[in-house]
mmCIF file of C-alpha atoms in Angstrom:
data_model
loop_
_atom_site.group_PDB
_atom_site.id
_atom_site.type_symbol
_atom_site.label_atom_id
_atom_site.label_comp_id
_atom_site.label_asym_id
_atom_site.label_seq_id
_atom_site.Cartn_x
_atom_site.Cartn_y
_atom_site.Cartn_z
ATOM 1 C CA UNK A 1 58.338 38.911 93.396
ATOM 2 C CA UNK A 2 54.954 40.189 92.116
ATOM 3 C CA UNK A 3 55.989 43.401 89.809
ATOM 4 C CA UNK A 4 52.622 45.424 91.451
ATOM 5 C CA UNK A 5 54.215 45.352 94.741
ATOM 6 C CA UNK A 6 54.409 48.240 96.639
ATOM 7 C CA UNK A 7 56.828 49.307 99.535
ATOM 8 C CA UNK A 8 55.897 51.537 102.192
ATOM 9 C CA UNK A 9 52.392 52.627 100.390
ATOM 10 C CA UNK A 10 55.000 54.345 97.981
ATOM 11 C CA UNK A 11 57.438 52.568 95.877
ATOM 12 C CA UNK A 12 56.622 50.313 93.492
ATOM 13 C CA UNK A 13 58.758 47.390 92.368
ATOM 14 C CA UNK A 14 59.236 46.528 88.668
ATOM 15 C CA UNK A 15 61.222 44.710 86.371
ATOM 16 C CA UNK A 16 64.875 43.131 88.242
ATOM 17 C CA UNK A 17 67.666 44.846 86.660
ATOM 18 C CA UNK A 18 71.012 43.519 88.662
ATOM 19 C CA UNK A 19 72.157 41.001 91.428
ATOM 20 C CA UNK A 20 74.774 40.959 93.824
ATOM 21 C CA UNK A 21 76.337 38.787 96.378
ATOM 22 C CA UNK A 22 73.754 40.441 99.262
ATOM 23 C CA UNK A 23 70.944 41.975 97.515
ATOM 24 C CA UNK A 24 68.862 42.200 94.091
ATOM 25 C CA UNK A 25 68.598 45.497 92.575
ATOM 26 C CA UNK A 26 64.620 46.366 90.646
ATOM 27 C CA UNK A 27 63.677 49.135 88.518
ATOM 28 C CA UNK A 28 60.794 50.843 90.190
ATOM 29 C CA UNK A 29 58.367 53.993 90.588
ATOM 30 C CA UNK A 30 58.203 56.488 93.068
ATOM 31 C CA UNK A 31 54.064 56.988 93.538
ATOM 32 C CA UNK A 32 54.857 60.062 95.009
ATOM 33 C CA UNK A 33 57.589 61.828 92.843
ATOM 34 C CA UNK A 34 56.459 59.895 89.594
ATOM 35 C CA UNK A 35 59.792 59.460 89.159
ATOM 36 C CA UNK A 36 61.817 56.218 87.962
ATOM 37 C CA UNK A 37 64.227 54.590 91.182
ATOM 38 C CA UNK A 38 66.430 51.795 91.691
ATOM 39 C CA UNK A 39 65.319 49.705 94.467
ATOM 40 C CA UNK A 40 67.602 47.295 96.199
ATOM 41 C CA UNK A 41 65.937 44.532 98.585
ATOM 42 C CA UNK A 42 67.830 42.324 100.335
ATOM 43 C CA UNK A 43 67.585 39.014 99.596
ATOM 44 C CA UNK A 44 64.941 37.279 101.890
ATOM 45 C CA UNK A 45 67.997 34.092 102.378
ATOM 46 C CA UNK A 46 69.832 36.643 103.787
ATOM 47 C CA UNK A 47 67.893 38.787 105.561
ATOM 48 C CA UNK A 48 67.734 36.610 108.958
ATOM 49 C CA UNK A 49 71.581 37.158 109.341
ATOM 50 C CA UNK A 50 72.337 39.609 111.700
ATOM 51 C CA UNK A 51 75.871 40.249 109.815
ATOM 52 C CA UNK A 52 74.418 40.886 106.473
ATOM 53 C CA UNK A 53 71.687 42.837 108.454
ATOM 54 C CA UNK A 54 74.176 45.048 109.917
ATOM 55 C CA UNK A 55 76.569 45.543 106.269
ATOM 56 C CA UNK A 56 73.482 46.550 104.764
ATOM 57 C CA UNK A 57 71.811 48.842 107.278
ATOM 58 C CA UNK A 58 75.825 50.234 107.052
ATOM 59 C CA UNK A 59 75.513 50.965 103.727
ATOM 60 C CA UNK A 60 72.403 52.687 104.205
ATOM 61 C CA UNK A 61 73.991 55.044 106.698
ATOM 62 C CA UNK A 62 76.985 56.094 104.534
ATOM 63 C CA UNK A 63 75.255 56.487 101.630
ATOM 64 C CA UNK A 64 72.711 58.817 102.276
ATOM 65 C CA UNK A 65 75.399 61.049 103.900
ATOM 66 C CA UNK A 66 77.212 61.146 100.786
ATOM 67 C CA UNK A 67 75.576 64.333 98.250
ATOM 68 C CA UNK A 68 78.014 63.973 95.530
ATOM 69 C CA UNK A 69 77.170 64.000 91.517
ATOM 70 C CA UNK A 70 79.463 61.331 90.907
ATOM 71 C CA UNK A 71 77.909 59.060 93.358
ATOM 72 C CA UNK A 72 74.999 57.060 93.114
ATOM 73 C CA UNK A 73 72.397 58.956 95.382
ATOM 74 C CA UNK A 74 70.446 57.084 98.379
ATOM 75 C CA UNK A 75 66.898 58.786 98.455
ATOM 76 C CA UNK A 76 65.255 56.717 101.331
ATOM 77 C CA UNK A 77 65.462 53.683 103.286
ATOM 78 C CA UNK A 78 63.029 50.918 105.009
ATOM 79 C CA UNK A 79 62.004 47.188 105.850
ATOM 80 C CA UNK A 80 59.748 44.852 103.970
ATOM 81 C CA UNK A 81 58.389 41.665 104.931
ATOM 82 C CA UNK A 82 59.028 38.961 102.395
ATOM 83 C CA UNK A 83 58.792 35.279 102.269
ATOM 84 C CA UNK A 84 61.528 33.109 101.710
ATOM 85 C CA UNK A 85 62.216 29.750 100.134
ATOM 86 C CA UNK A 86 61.315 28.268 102.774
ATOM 87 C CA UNK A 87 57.584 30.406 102.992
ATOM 88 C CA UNK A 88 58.544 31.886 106.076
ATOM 89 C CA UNK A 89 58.360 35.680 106.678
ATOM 90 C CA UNK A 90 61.468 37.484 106.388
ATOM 91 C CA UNK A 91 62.066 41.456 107.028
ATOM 92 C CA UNK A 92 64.302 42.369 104.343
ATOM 93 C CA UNK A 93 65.925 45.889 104.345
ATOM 94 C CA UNK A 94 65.573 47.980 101.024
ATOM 95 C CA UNK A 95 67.624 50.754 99.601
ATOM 96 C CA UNK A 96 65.658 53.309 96.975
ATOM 97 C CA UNK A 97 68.302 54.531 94.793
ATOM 98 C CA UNK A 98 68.927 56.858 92.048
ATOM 99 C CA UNK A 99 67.877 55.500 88.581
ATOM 100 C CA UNK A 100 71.582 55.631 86.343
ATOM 101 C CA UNK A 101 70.585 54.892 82.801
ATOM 102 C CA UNK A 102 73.751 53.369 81.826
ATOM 103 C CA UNK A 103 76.055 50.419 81.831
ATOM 104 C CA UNK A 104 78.506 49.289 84.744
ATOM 105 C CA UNK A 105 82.035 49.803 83.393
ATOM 106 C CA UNK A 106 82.457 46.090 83.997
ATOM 107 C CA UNK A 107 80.179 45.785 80.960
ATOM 108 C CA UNK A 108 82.142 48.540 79.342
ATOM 109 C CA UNK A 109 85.024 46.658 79.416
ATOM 110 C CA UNK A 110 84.030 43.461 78.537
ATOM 111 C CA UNK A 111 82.656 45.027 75.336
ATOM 112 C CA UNK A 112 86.544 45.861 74.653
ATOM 113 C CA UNK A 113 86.027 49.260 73.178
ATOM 114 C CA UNK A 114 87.514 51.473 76.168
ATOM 115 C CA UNK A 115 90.029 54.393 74.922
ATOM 116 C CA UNK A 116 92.483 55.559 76.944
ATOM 117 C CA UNK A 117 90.925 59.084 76.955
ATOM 118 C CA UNK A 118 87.726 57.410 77.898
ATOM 119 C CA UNK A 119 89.938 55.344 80.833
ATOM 120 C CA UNK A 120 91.332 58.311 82.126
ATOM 121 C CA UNK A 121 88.049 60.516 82.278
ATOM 122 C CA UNK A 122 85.813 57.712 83.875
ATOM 123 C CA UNK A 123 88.531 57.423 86.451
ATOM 124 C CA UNK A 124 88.488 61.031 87.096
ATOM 125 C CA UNK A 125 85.061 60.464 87.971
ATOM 126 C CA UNK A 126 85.446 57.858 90.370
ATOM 127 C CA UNK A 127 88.512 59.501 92.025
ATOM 128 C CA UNK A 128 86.456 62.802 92.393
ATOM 129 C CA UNK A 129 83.930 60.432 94.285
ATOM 130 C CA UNK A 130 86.691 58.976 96.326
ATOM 131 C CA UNK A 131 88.121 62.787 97.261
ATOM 132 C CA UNK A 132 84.594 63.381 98.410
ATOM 133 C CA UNK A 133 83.811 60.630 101.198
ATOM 134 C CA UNK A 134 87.372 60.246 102.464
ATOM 135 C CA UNK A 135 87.070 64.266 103.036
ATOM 136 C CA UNK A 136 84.238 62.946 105.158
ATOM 137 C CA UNK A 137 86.069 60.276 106.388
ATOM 138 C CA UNK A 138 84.575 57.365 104.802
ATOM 139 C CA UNK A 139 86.562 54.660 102.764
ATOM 140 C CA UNK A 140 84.373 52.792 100.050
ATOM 141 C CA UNK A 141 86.366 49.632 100.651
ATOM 142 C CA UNK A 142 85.127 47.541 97.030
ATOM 143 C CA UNK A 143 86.079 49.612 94.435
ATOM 144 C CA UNK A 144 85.382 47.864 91.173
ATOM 145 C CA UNK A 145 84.517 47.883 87.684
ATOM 146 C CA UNK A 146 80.974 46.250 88.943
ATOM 147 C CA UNK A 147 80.505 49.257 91.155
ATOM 148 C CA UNK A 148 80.704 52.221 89.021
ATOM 149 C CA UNK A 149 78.114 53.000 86.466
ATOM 150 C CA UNK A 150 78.914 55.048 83.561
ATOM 151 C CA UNK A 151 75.793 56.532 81.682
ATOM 152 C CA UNK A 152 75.344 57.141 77.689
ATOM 153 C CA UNK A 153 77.267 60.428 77.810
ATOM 154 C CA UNK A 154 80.080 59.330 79.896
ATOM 155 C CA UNK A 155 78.743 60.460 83.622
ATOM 156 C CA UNK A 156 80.022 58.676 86.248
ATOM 157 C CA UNK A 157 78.522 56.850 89.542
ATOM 158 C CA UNK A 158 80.318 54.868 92.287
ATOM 159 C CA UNK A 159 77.567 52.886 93.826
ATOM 160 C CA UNK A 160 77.533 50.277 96.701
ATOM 161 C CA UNK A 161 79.098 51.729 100.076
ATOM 162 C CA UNK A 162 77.653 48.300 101.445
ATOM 163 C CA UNK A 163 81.259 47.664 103.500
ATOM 164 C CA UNK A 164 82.088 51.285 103.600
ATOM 165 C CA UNK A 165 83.611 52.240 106.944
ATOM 166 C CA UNK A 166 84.241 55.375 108.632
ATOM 167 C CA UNK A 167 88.095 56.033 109.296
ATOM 168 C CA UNK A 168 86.938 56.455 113.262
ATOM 169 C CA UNK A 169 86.671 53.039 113.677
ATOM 170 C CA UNK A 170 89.375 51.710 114.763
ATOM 171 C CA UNK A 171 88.252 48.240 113.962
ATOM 172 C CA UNK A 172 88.311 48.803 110.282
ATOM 173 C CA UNK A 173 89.784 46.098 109.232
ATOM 174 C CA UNK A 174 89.151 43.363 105.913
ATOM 175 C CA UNK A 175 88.375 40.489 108.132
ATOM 176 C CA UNK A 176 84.716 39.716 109.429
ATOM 177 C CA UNK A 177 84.771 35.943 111.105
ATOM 178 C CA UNK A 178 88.204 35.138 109.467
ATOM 179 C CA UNK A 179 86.667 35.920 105.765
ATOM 180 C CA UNK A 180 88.391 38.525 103.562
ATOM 181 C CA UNK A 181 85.802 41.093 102.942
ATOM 182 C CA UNK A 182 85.359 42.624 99.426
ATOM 183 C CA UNK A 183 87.013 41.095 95.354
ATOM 184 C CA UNK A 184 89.654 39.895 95.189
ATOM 185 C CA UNK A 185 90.667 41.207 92.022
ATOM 186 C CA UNK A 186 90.779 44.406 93.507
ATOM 187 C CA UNK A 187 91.802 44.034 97.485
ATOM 188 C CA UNK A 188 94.807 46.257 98.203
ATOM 189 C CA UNK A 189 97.723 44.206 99.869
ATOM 190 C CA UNK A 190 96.732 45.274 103.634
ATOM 191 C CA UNK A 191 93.104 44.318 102.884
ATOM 192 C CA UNK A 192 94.287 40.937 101.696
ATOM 193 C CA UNK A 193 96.234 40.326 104.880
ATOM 194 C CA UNK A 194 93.718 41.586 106.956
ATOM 195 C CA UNK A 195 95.059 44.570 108.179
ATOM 196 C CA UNK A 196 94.158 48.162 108.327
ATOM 197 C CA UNK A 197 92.130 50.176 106.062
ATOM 198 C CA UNK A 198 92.836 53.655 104.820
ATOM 199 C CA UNK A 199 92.190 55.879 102.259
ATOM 200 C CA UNK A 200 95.096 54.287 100.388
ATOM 201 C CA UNK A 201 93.426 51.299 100.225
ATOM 202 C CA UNK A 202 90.828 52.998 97.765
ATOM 203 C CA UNK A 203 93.623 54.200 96.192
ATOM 204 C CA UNK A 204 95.385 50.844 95.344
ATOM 205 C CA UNK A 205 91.508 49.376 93.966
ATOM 206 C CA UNK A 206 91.467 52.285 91.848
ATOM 207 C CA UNK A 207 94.860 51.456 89.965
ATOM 208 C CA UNK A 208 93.680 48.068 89.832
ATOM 209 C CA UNK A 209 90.603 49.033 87.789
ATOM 210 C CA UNK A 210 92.554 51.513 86.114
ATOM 211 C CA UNK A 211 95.107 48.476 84.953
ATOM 212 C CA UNK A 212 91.589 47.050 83.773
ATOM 213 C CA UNK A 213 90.234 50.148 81.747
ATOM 214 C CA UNK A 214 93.812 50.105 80.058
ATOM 215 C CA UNK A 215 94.132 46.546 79.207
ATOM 216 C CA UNK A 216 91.000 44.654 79.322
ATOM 217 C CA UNK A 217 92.269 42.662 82.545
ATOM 218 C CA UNK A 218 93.096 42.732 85.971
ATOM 219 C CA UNK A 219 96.300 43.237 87.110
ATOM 220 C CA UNK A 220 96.639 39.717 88.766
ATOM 221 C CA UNK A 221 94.879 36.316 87.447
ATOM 222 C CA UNK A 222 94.853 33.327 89.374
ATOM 223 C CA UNK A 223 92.638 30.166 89.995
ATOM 224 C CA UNK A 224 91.098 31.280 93.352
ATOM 225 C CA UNK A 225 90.359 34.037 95.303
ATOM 226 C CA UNK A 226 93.090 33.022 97.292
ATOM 227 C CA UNK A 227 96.417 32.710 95.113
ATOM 228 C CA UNK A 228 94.815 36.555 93.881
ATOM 229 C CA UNK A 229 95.112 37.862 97.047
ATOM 230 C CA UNK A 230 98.566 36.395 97.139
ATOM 231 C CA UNK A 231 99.707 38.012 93.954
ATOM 232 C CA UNK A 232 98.678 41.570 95.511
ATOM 233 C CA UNK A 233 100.677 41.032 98.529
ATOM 234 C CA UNK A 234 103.923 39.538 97.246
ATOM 235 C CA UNK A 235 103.639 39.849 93.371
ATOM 236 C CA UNK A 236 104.990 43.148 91.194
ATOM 237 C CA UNK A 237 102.071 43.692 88.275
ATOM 238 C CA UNK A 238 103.153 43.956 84.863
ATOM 239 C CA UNK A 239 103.660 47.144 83.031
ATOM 240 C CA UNK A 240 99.984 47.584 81.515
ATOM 241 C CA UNK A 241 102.056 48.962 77.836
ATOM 242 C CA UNK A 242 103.170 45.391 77.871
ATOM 243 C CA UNK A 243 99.350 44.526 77.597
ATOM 244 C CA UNK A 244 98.814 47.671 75.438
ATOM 245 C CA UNK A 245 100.802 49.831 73.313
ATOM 246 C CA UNK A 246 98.453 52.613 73.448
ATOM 247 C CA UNK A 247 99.366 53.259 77.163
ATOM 248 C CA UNK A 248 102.199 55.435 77.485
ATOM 249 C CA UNK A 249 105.319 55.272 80.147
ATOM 250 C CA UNK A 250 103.451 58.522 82.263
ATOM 251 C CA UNK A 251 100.338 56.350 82.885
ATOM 252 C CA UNK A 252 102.605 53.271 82.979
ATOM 253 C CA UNK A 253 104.215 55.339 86.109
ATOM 254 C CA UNK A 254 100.750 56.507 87.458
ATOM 255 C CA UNK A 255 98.910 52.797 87.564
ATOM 256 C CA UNK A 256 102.451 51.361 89.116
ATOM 257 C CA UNK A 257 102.318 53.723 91.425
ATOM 258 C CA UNK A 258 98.836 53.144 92.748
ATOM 259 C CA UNK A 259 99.282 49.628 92.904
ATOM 260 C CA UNK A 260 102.393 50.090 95.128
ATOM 261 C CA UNK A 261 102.701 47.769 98.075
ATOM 262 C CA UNK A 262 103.450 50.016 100.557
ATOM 263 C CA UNK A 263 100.814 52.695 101.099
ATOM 264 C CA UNK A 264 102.727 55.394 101.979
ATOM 265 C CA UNK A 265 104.363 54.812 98.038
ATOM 266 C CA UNK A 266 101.101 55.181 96.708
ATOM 267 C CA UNK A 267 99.708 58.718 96.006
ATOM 268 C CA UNK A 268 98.653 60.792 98.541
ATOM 269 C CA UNK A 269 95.204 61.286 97.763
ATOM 270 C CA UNK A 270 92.725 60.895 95.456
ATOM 271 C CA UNK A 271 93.038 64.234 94.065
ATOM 272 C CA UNK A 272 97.368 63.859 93.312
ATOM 273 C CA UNK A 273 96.116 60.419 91.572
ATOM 274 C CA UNK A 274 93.978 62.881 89.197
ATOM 275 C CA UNK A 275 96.052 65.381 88.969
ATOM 276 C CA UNK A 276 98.766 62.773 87.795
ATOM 277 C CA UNK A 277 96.254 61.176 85.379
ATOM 278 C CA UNK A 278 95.682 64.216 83.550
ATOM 279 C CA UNK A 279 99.490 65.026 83.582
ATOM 280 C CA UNK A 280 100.257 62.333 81.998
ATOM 281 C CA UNK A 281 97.983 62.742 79.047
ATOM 282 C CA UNK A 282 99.612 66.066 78.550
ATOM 283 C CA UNK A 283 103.016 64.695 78.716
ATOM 284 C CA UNK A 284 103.157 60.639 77.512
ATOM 285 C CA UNK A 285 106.528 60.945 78.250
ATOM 286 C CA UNK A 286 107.260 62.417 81.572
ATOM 287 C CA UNK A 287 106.814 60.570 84.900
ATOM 288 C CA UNK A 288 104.215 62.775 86.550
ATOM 289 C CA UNK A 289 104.140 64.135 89.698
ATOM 290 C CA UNK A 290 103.480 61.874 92.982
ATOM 291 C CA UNK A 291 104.116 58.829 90.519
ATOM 292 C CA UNK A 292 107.032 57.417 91.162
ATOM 293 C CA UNK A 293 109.758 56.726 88.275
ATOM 294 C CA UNK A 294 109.944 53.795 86.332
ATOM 295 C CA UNK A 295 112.096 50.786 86.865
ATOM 296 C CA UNK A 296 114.825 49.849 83.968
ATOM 297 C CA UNK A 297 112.573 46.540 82.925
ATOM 298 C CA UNK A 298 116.361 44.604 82.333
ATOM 299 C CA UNK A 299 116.939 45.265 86.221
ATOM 300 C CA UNK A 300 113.055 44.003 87.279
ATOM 301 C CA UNK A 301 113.069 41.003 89.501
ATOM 302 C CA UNK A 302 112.241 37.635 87.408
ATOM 303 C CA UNK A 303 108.636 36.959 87.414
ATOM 304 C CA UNK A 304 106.707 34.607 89.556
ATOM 305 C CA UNK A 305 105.723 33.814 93.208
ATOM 306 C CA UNK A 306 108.229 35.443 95.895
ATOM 307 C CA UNK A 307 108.756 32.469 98.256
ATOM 308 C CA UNK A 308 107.498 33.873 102.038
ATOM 309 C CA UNK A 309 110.452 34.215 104.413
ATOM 310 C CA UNK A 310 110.812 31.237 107.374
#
């Protein structure tokens, strides 16, 4: 795409700083504001589907409801026409965005230098997010490294609400046409089995990014997408001091608690899971509160796959 064009006489498009499965992220100029943005266009082989049509316009609407500082802040939406591949015109929906000058805290971690004081205060951020739209009712649904931004002085921004979904709809569920919606790195159990989303849900991505931030990998590997998914619904994770001896028994008892099968034994809300975080820096040795207590690792159930009942 030509870097002088210009959407809606206002915002021009520059250099392409990120992809995603559904759209392609620019660096651009507001002519108006002469201020830098972060555009995100559609992609044009996209565009002519009405369910990618409708995630995106979704995301649209939930974002610019949400006025938070640790959330990536939607300053104005619109439609461009674009050719495709194929040289045909296209209307392509477009996001202008907050500029984050930063890193995603995928990259973070893949550069391996993550403390646990640095763990803990990024996920404060993100968990201060979360407390924010599920007070509005509004459950971010793909938590993940890939969607939080962390800036040079350690400011945090949960981006991409593109599957967001209110709690009032009582269709909110993980499955669009028999498809899982959302990473399977990071789907809670429910989400994997294509049931009902809550605020819980959130809840259980978070501890999965947190087992991340804490050991430098997810809390379930696998081959596919699919045998992933199966790991979060019938699989126990590993203790994440088994991965790292820097992480202490309280946030042993605090991730294991988040990933929890059963929502109702994960914490109540993103502000206990916080609260527990910082508790547990304070006392390394204590099982904080909400978390619940550790299991003696000689009485654990032997590892691997849980064959499904008949």
């Amino acid at each position: 795409m030509s870097t002088e064009h210009i959407l809606n006489g206002r915002y021009r498009m520059e250099d392409l700083i990120g992809r995603g499965g559904m759209a392609d992220v620019y660096r651009g100029t507001d002519l108006r504001l002469k201020r830098t943005v972060a555009i995100k266009m559609m992609r044009p082989d996209l565009a002519r589907d009405p369910q990618f049509q409708s995630r995106f316009r979704r995301e649209a609407t939930s974002s610019a409801s949400l006025n938070h500082p640790n959330i990536v802040h939607v300053f104005d939406t619109g439609e461009e026409d674009i050719e495709d591949r194929h040289a045909h015109e296209v209307s392509c929906p477009f996001l202008v965005m907050e500029h984050v000058d930063g890193g995603t805290m995928k990259d973070a971690i893949g550069a391996g230098d993550v403390t646990v004081e640095e763990a803990v205060a990024w996920l404060d951020g993100v968990l201060a997010a979360l407390s924010y739209s599920h007070g509005l009712g509004i459950v971010h649904r793909d938590i993940k490294p890939a969607n939080v931004m962390v800036t040079g002085s350690g400011e945090v921004k949960v981006m991409d609400f593109g599957i967001a979904r209110a709690l009032a709809d009582t269709s909110a569920t993980m499955t669009q046409t028999q498809t899982v919606v959302g990473t399977a790195q990071y789907l809670s159990p429910e989400q994997a089995m294509g049931g009902t989303v809550g605020t819980r849900s959130d809840l259980y991505s978070v501890g999965c990014v947190a087992f991340e931030l804490l050991t430098g990998r997810p809390p379930f590997l696998g081959e596919s997408p699919v045998s992933v998914a199966y790991q979060h619904v019938r699989q126990d994770p590993p203790r994440p001091s088994t991965l790292n001896p820097d992480v202490t028994p309280a946030l042993d008892a605090v991730v294991l608690t988040a990933l929890a099968k059963e929502p109702d034994d994960r914490f109540d809300d993103a502000d206990q899971f916080a609260a527990a975080l910082v508790e547990a820096l304070g006392s390394p040795e204590q099982t904080p509160t909400g978390a619940l207590p550790l299991v003696d690792p000689d009485a654990d159930a032997p590892a691997g796959p849980i064959p499904a009942e008949d």
